[in-house]
Amino acid sequence: MIPRNYLLMFTLALSVVVLVVVLVHSRGFGGRPAAQMEINLHKKTQAELDNPSGALKFKATRNKSCPQAALCGSTNKTVEMHLESIPLNTLKFLLHGMVSSAEFNCTTLKYFGKLGAGIYPVCMNSSSIIPKPKNCLVYSFGISHDWSFDEDFAKYGCEVHSFDPSIGKPDHIHPPNISFHNLGLMGFDFTLGNGWKYMKLSSIRRMLGHQNRVIDVLKVDTEGAEWSFLRSVVVDDVDELLTVKQMIVELHTPTGGSRAMTSYDYAEVIQYLLELRRLGFLVYLNLQNNNCCANFTPLFPPGLAEKCCHETSYVNSRYLVAK
C-alpha cells in the first residue's frame, strides 16, 4: 500500500502533467489530430533553428570535460516554466508519468528479438508506420552480445545497421546481412581515451549516406548516453528525428551512479521529453526494467516498483495517416 503522502504528491504531479500537456498542445503541432498534421520534412533555415517556433527556450550548454553523461554538474540554471522550483519528489512523479503514460493506442504489436534483454516491440498499427520488407531501414544502438533484435529485422527484410563500441569487434557484416559499426551514439562526435568512438545521429547518417532516407525503427539502448543523444536532437539537430518513424529508447538515470538527481537535473531532462513531444513523438508502450539498478542511482519516486530504467517506445505522429 502506498503511503498517503505519496498519493498526495502523485496527485500534485498529475496536475503538473495536465498543465504541461496543455502548454505543449498550445505551443506546436504536437496536439493536433493526426488528420490535420502536415508531413513537412524540409530543412529549416538557420534562423528557424536558432529560434524554433513554439519551442521551449533553454540553453544548449555542454560540459565537454564530461562527454559520457548528459548531465555533468551542468551550470544551466535557465529553465523554462521554472520547473526546478517544483518539489523534487513531484518532479520524479512528473518524469515517471511522462515516460510511462501511453499517448497513442497501438493495438497491434510485433516483437523482434528473443525474450529477455534483447526483445523490443514495434507498432504495426498503421500501414504508414509498418516497416515495409525490402524497403525499410533500422538503426540499432547498443548490442552487447545479443543480436536477436537485429537478426529478426534482417530476416524480416530490412536494411539493418548495428552500433556498439564496447564489444571489441571491428566493422563487419554480421549474418544474415547486418552492417555492424564499431562506434556508439552520443550528442556530439568524440573518441574516448580507450579508443571508443562516438558520433551524433546526423554525423552517422552523413557517413552512411542516409541523410535523405527515412529510418523506420531507431532503437537506443546505450546505458545513459541516450540523454546526450536526446539533448542533441531537440536542441541542435532538430530535424534529425523528423525522418524517424518509430523510436525505442531505454531511459536510465542520466547521472549514472555518480550522484543523485537534483531538481535542476529533473527539470532539464523533462524539457528534453517536452521537446520530443512537441516534435510529434507519442509514447505507445512502456516497460519497466530494474536490471540496471546496480549501475544507476534511483530515478523514480519512492513507493513505486520501478526505480532505474524505463524502456519507452515512441511513434512519430507525423506519419500517422487517418483512415
GROMACS .gro file of C-alpha atoms in nm:
model
  323
    1MET     CA    1   0.000   0.000   0.000
    2ILE     CA    2   0.137   0.340  -0.098
    3PRO     CA    3   0.151   0.589   0.195
    4ARG     CA    4  -0.089   0.881   0.191
    5ASN     CA    5   0.184   1.143   0.139
    6TYR     CA    6   0.290   0.965  -0.182
    7LEU     CA    7  -0.066   0.976  -0.306
    8LEU     CA    8  -0.076   1.350  -0.240
    9MET     CA    9   0.250   1.400  -0.431
   10PHE     CA   10   0.120   1.185  -0.714
   11THR     CA   11  -0.198   1.395  -0.732
   12LEU     CA   12   0.009   1.713  -0.747
   13ALA     CA   13   0.231   1.561  -1.015
   14LEU     CA   14  -0.073   1.469  -1.223
   15SER     CA   15  -0.188   1.830  -1.202
   16VAL     CA   16   0.152   1.941  -1.331
   17VAL     CA   17   0.132   1.684  -1.612
   18VAL     CA   18  -0.205   1.826  -1.719
   19LEU     CA   19  -0.058   2.178  -1.720
   20VAL     CA   20   0.248   2.066  -1.919
   21VAL     CA   21   0.037   1.880  -2.177
   22VAL     CA   22  -0.189   2.183  -2.222
   23LEU     CA   23   0.114   2.406  -2.274
   24VAL     CA   24   0.273   2.166  -2.522
   25HIS     CA   25  -0.052   2.133  -2.716
   26SER     CA   26  -0.085   2.509  -2.737
   27ARG     CA   27   0.275   2.563  -2.849
   28GLY     CA   28   0.310   2.336  -3.150
   29PHE     CA   29   0.171   2.068  -3.377
   30GLY     CA   30   0.210   1.800  -3.111
   31GLY     CA   31  -0.154   1.823  -3.003
   32ARG     CA   32  -0.320   1.827  -3.344
   33PRO     CA   33  -0.527   1.533  -3.459
   34ALA     CA   34  -0.334   1.309  -3.699
   35ALA     CA   35  -0.557   1.406  -3.992
   36GLN     CA   36  -0.456   1.773  -3.954
   37MET     CA   37  -0.082   1.715  -3.937
   38GLU     CA   38   0.142   1.825  -4.217
   39ILE     CA   39   0.428   1.595  -4.306
   40ASN     CA   40   0.688   1.868  -4.352
   41LEU     CA   41   1.038   1.730  -4.383
   42HIS     CA   42   1.211   2.035  -4.533
   43LYS     CA   43   1.534   2.160  -4.381
   44LYS     CA   44   1.485   2.461  -4.157
   45THR     CA   45   1.672   2.785  -4.213
   46GLN     CA   46   1.940   2.880  -3.962
   47ALA     CA   47   1.710   3.146  -3.820
   48GLU     CA   48   1.443   2.884  -3.753
   49LEU     CA   49   1.699   2.659  -3.588
   50ASP     CA   50   1.818   2.944  -3.367
   51ASN     CA   51   1.465   3.028  -3.259
   52PRO     CA   52   1.230   2.739  -3.343
   53SER     CA   53   0.867   2.841  -3.347
   54GLY     CA   54   0.685   2.725  -3.036
   55ALA     CA   55   0.991   2.561  -2.885
   56LEU     CA   56   1.082   2.580  -2.519
   57LYS     CA   57   1.384   2.807  -2.492
   58PHE     CA   58   1.675   2.675  -2.290
   59LYS     CA   59   2.050   2.696  -2.318
   60ALA     CA   60   2.225   2.433  -2.528
   61THR     CA   61   2.526   2.419  -2.298
   62ARG     CA   62   2.754   2.120  -2.268
   63ASN     CA   63   3.029   2.028  -2.025
   64LYS     CA   64   3.293   1.896  -2.264
   65SER     CA   65   3.504   1.763  -1.978
   66CYS     CA   66   3.234   1.506  -1.907
   67PRO     CA   67   3.122   1.382  -2.251
   68GLN     CA   68   2.982   1.049  -2.136
   69ALA     CA   69   2.686   1.197  -1.946
   70ALA     CA   70   2.411   1.435  -2.044
   71LEU     CA   71   2.422   1.595  -1.702
   72CYS     CA   72   2.765   1.655  -1.552
   73GLY     CA   73   2.702   1.921  -1.294
   74SER     CA   74   2.556   2.145  -1.563
   75THR     CA   75   2.559   2.516  -1.485
   76ASN     CA   76   2.245   2.567  -1.692
   77LYS     CA   77   2.001   2.718  -1.442
   78THR     CA   78   1.781   2.888  -1.700
   79VAL     CA   79   1.482   2.658  -1.703
   80GLU     CA   80   1.165   2.744  -1.895
   81MET     CA   81   0.848   2.728  -1.683
   82HIS     CA   82   1.071   2.723  -1.369
   83LEU     CA   83   1.027   2.350  -1.325
   84GLU     CA   84   1.323   2.345  -1.090
   85SER     CA   85   1.112   2.520  -0.826
   86ILE     CA   86   0.872   2.224  -0.808
   87PRO     CA   87   0.940   1.985  -0.514
   88LEU     CA   88   1.188   1.712  -0.603
   89ASN     CA   89   0.952   1.419  -0.546
   90THR     CA   90   0.684   1.589  -0.755
   91LEU     CA   91   0.935   1.620  -1.042
   92LYS     CA   92   1.008   1.249  -1.004
   93PHE     CA   93   0.638   1.168  -1.038
   94LEU     CA   94   0.612   1.405  -1.334
   95LEU     CA   95   0.901   1.237  -1.516
   96HIS     CA   96   0.756   0.896  -1.434
   97GLY     CA   97   0.421   0.997  -1.580
   98MET     CA   98   0.579   1.134  -1.898
   99VAL     CA   99   0.763   0.809  -1.979
  100SER     CA  100   0.505   0.560  -1.856
  101SER     CA  101   0.173   0.703  -1.982
  102ALA     CA  102   0.067   0.587  -2.329
  103GLU     CA  103  -0.036   0.872  -2.560
  104PHE     CA  104  -0.110   0.656  -2.864
  105ASN     CA  105  -0.312   0.336  -2.862
  106CYS     CA  106  -0.112   0.082  -3.059
  107THR     CA  107  -0.343  -0.216  -3.096
  108THR     CA  108  -0.101  -0.431  -3.297
  109LEU     CA  109   0.248  -0.503  -3.167
  110LYS     CA  110   0.516  -0.724  -3.315
  111TYR     CA  111   0.812  -0.823  -3.101
  112PHE     CA  112   1.159  -0.852  -3.250
  113GLY     CA  113   1.436  -1.034  -3.063
  114LYS     CA  114   1.443  -1.310  -2.806
  115LEU     CA  115   1.286  -1.298  -2.462
  116GLY     CA  116   1.497  -1.113  -2.210
  117ALA     CA  117   1.702  -0.801  -2.266
  118GLY     CA  118   1.706  -0.849  -2.645
  119ILE     CA  119   1.333  -0.820  -2.722
  120TYR     CA  120   1.170  -0.494  -2.832
  121PRO     CA  121   0.817  -0.410  -2.953
  122VAL     CA  122   0.736  -0.238  -3.281
  123CYS     CA  123   0.399  -0.081  -3.352
  124MET     CA  124   0.225  -0.232  -3.657
  125ASN     CA  125  -0.093  -0.029  -3.616
  126SER     CA  126  -0.099   0.165  -3.941
  127SER     CA  127   0.030   0.100  -4.292
  128SER     CA  128   0.214   0.432  -4.279
  129ILE     CA  129   0.438   0.323  -3.991
  130ILE     CA  130   0.470  -0.052  -4.058
  131PRO     CA  131   0.822  -0.130  -4.188
  132LYS     CA  132   0.795  -0.249  -4.548
  133PRO     CA  133   1.009  -0.558  -4.619
  134LYS     CA  134   1.285  -0.486  -4.875
  135ASN     CA  135   1.224  -0.114  -4.825
  136CYS     CA  136   1.292  -0.040  -4.459
  137LEU     CA  137   1.585   0.091  -4.258
  138VAL     CA  138   1.665   0.005  -3.895
  139TYR     CA  139   1.932   0.157  -3.669
  140SER     CA  140   2.014  -0.041  -3.355
  141PHE     CA  141   2.237   0.125  -3.096
  142GLY     CA  142   2.359  -0.098  -2.814
  143ILE     CA  143   2.414  -0.467  -2.891
  144SER     CA  144   2.621  -0.607  -2.607
  145HIS     CA  145   2.624  -0.972  -2.719
  146ASP     CA  146   2.257  -1.009  -2.808
  147TRP     CA  147   2.198  -0.975  -3.182
  148SER     CA  148   1.846  -1.120  -3.180
  149PHE     CA  149   1.660  -0.791  -3.239
  150ASP     CA  150   1.886  -0.702  -3.530
  151GLU     CA  151   1.878  -1.054  -3.674
  152ASP     CA  152   1.498  -1.067  -3.663
  153PHE     CA  153   1.473  -0.739  -3.853
  154ALA     CA  154   1.728  -0.856  -4.111
  155LYS     CA  155   1.522  -1.174  -4.164
  156TYR     CA  156   1.209  -0.958  -4.184
  157GLY     CA  157   1.364  -0.785  -4.485
  158CYS     CA  158   1.505  -0.456  -4.355
  159GLU     CA  159   1.844  -0.298  -4.405
  160VAL     CA  160   1.991  -0.313  -4.054
  161HIS     CA  161   2.280  -0.112  -3.912
  162SER     CA  162   2.405  -0.209  -3.566
  163PHE     CA  163   2.633   0.001  -3.346
  164ASP     CA  164   2.832  -0.072  -3.029
  165PRO     CA  165   3.189   0.034  -2.947
  166SER     CA  166   3.200  -0.169  -2.625
  167ILE     CA  167   3.206  -0.527  -2.759
  168GLY     CA  168   3.554  -0.520  -2.912
  169LYS     CA  169   3.454  -0.603  -3.269
  170PRO     CA  170   3.565  -0.420  -3.587
  171ASP     CA  171   3.323  -0.311  -3.858
  172HIS     CA  172   3.190  -0.620  -4.030
  173ILE     CA  173   2.886  -0.790  -4.180
  174HIS     CA  174   2.706  -0.997  -3.919
  175PRO     CA  175   2.484  -1.277  -4.055
  176PRO     CA  176   2.233  -1.274  -4.211
  177ASN     CA  177   2.317  -0.931  -4.357
  178ILE     CA  178   2.367  -0.681  -4.076
  179SER     CA  179   2.614  -0.395  -4.111
  180PHE     CA  180   2.798  -0.361  -3.779
  181HIS     CA  181   2.974  -0.034  -3.696
  182ASN     CA  182   3.229  -0.012  -3.416
  183LEU     CA  183   3.100   0.316  -3.278
  184GLY     CA  184   2.834   0.448  -3.043
  185LEU     CA  185   2.567   0.717  -3.033
  186MET     CA  186   2.614   1.043  -2.848
  187GLY     CA  187   2.510   1.406  -2.877
  188PHE     CA  188   2.838   1.505  -3.043
  189ASP     CA  189   3.139   1.345  -3.210
  190PHE     CA  190   3.437   1.238  -2.998
  191THR     CA  191   3.664   0.947  -2.913
  192LEU     CA  192   3.734   0.822  -2.561
  193GLY     CA  193   4.086   0.759  -2.440
  194ASN     CA  194   4.027   0.385  -2.471
  195GLY     CA  195   3.955   0.428  -2.843
  196TRP     CA  196   3.577   0.401  -2.828
  197LYS     CA  197   3.434   0.628  -3.095
  198TYR     CA  198   3.103   0.813  -3.064
  199MET     CA  199   2.909   1.017  -3.318
  200LYS     CA  200   2.586   1.211  -3.319
  201LEU     CA  201   2.297   1.086  -3.530
  202SER     CA  202   2.339   1.345  -3.806
  203SER     CA  203   2.708   1.254  -3.846
  204ILE     CA  204   2.625   0.883  -3.867
  205ARG     CA  205   2.360   0.944  -4.130
  206ARG     CA  206   2.604   1.150  -4.337
  207MET     CA  207   2.871   0.881  -4.301
  208LEU     CA  208   2.628   0.617  -4.431
  209GLY     CA  209   2.472   0.841  -4.698
  210HIS     CA  210   2.132   0.826  -4.528
  211GLN     CA  211   2.062   1.199  -4.497
  212ASN     CA  212   1.751   1.174  -4.714
  213ARG     CA  213   1.630   0.834  -4.602
  214VAL     CA  214   1.357   0.754  -4.352
  215ILE     CA  215   1.459   0.542  -4.054
  216ASP     CA  216   1.171   0.305  -3.985
  217VAL     CA  217   1.289   0.198  -3.639
  218LEU     CA  218   1.556   0.362  -3.424
  219LYS     CA  219   1.648   0.155  -3.117
  220VAL     CA  220   1.864   0.320  -2.849
  221ASP     CA  221   1.990   0.118  -2.552
  222THR     CA  222   2.313   0.295  -2.465
  223GLU     CA  223   2.337   0.280  -2.084
  224GLY     CA  224   2.292   0.651  -2.011
  225ALA     CA  225   2.423   0.805  -2.334
  226GLU     CA  226   2.061   0.834  -2.457
  227TRP     CA  227   2.023   1.168  -2.276
  228SER     CA  228   2.314   1.324  -2.462
  229PHE     CA  229   2.158   1.195  -2.785
  230LEU     CA  230   1.813   1.331  -2.692
  231ARG     CA  231   1.961   1.665  -2.599
  232SER     CA  232   2.127   1.694  -2.939
  233VAL     CA  233   1.813   1.612  -3.140
  234VAL     CA  234   1.588   1.854  -2.950
  235VAL     CA  235   1.841   2.138  -2.922
  236ASP     CA  236   2.099   2.128  -3.201
  237ASP     CA  237   1.990   1.887  -3.477
  238VAL     CA  238   1.615   1.937  -3.450
  239ASP     CA  239   1.547   1.798  -3.799
  240GLU     CA  240   1.710   1.459  -3.740
  241LEU     CA  241   1.406   1.291  -3.583
  242LEU     CA  242   1.160   1.420  -3.842
  243THR     CA  243   1.253   1.126  -4.066
  244VAL     CA  244   1.231   0.863  -3.790
  245LYS     CA  245   0.901   0.674  -3.779
  246GLN     CA  246   0.944   0.483  -3.454
  247MET     CA  247   1.194   0.513  -3.170
  248ILE     CA  248   1.258   0.275  -2.882
  249VAL     CA  249   1.470   0.424  -2.603
  250GLU     CA  250   1.579   0.269  -2.277
  251LEU     CA  251   1.598   0.559  -2.033
  252HIS     CA  252   1.847   0.534  -1.748
  253THR     CA  253   1.939   0.775  -1.470
  254PRO     CA  254   2.144   1.036  -1.663
  255THR     CA  255   2.386   1.095  -1.376
  256GLY     CA  256   2.468   0.723  -1.363
  257GLY     CA  257   2.582   0.609  -1.023
  258SER     CA  258   2.795   0.918  -0.959
  259ARG     CA  259   2.540   1.130  -0.775
  260ALA     CA  260   2.171   1.166  -0.701
  261MET     CA  261   1.950   1.363  -0.938
  262THR     CA  262   1.876   1.724  -0.839
  263SER     CA  263   1.572   1.938  -0.919
  264TYR     CA  264   1.772   2.108  -1.194
  265ASP     CA  265   1.859   1.770  -1.345
  266TYR     CA  266   1.494   1.662  -1.350
  267ALA     CA  267   1.385   1.997  -1.493
  268GLU     CA  268   1.638   1.963  -1.774
  269VAL     CA  269   1.551   1.608  -1.880
  270ILE     CA  270   1.178   1.684  -1.852
  271GLN     CA  271   1.236   1.962  -2.102
  272TYR     CA  272   1.402   1.718  -2.341
  273LEU     CA  273   1.092   1.500  -2.326
  274LEU     CA  274   0.863   1.800  -2.370
  275GLU     CA  275   1.052   1.894  -2.684
  276LEU     CA  276   1.033   1.534  -2.805
  277ARG     CA  277   0.657   1.555  -2.759
  278ARG     CA  278   0.645   1.886  -2.945
  279LEU     CA  279   0.827   1.719  -3.236
  280GLY     CA  280   0.535   1.477  -3.256
  281PHE     CA  281   0.665   1.169  -3.074
  282LEU     CA  282   0.398   0.987  -2.874
  283VAL     CA  283   0.453   0.710  -2.620
  284TYR     CA  284   0.275   0.390  -2.722
  285LEU     CA  285   0.432   0.143  -2.480
  286ASN     CA  286   0.644   0.147  -2.168
  287LEU     CA  287   0.821  -0.143  -1.999
  288GLN     CA  288   0.999  -0.113  -1.665
  289ASN     CA  289   1.340  -0.263  -1.612
  290ASN     CA  290   1.523  -0.276  -1.280
  291ASN     CA  291   1.813  -0.486  -1.407
  292CYS     CA  292   2.031  -0.177  -1.437
  293CYS     CA  293   1.996  -0.063  -1.075
  294ALA     CA  294   2.342  -0.192  -0.986
  295ASN     CA  295   2.496   0.083  -1.202
  296PHE     CA  296   2.244   0.367  -1.173
  297THR     CA  297   2.105   0.569  -0.884
  298PRO     CA  298   1.724   0.567  -0.841
  299LEU     CA  299   1.539   0.781  -1.096
  300PHE     CA  300   1.175   0.747  -0.990
  301PRO     CA  301   0.984   0.821  -0.670
  302PRO     CA  302   0.993   0.601  -0.363
  303GLY     CA  303   0.685   0.382  -0.332
  304LEU     CA  304   0.688   0.276  -0.699
  305ALA     CA  305   0.808  -0.063  -0.813
  306GLU     CA  306   1.035   0.062  -1.091
  307LYS     CA  307   1.347   0.254  -0.992
  308CYS     CA  308   1.619   0.288  -1.252
  309CYS     CA  309   1.525   0.215  -1.613
  310HIS     CA  310   1.230   0.256  -1.848
  311GLU     CA  311   1.210   0.114  -2.198
  312THR     CA  312   0.987   0.364  -2.376
  313SER     CA  313   0.854   0.319  -2.730
  314TYR     CA  314   0.751   0.619  -2.940
  315VAL     CA  315   0.570   0.664  -3.269
  316ASN     CA  316   0.621   0.976  -3.480
  317SER     CA  317   0.271   1.119  -3.518
  318ARG     CA  318   0.375   1.296  -3.838
  319TYR     CA  319   0.349   0.960  -4.010
  320LEU     CA  320   0.012   0.862  -3.871
  321VAL     CA  321  -0.241   0.884  -4.152
  322ALA     CA  322  -0.610   0.893  -4.074
  323LYS     CA  323  -0.801   0.613  -4.247
   0.00000   0.00000   0.00000
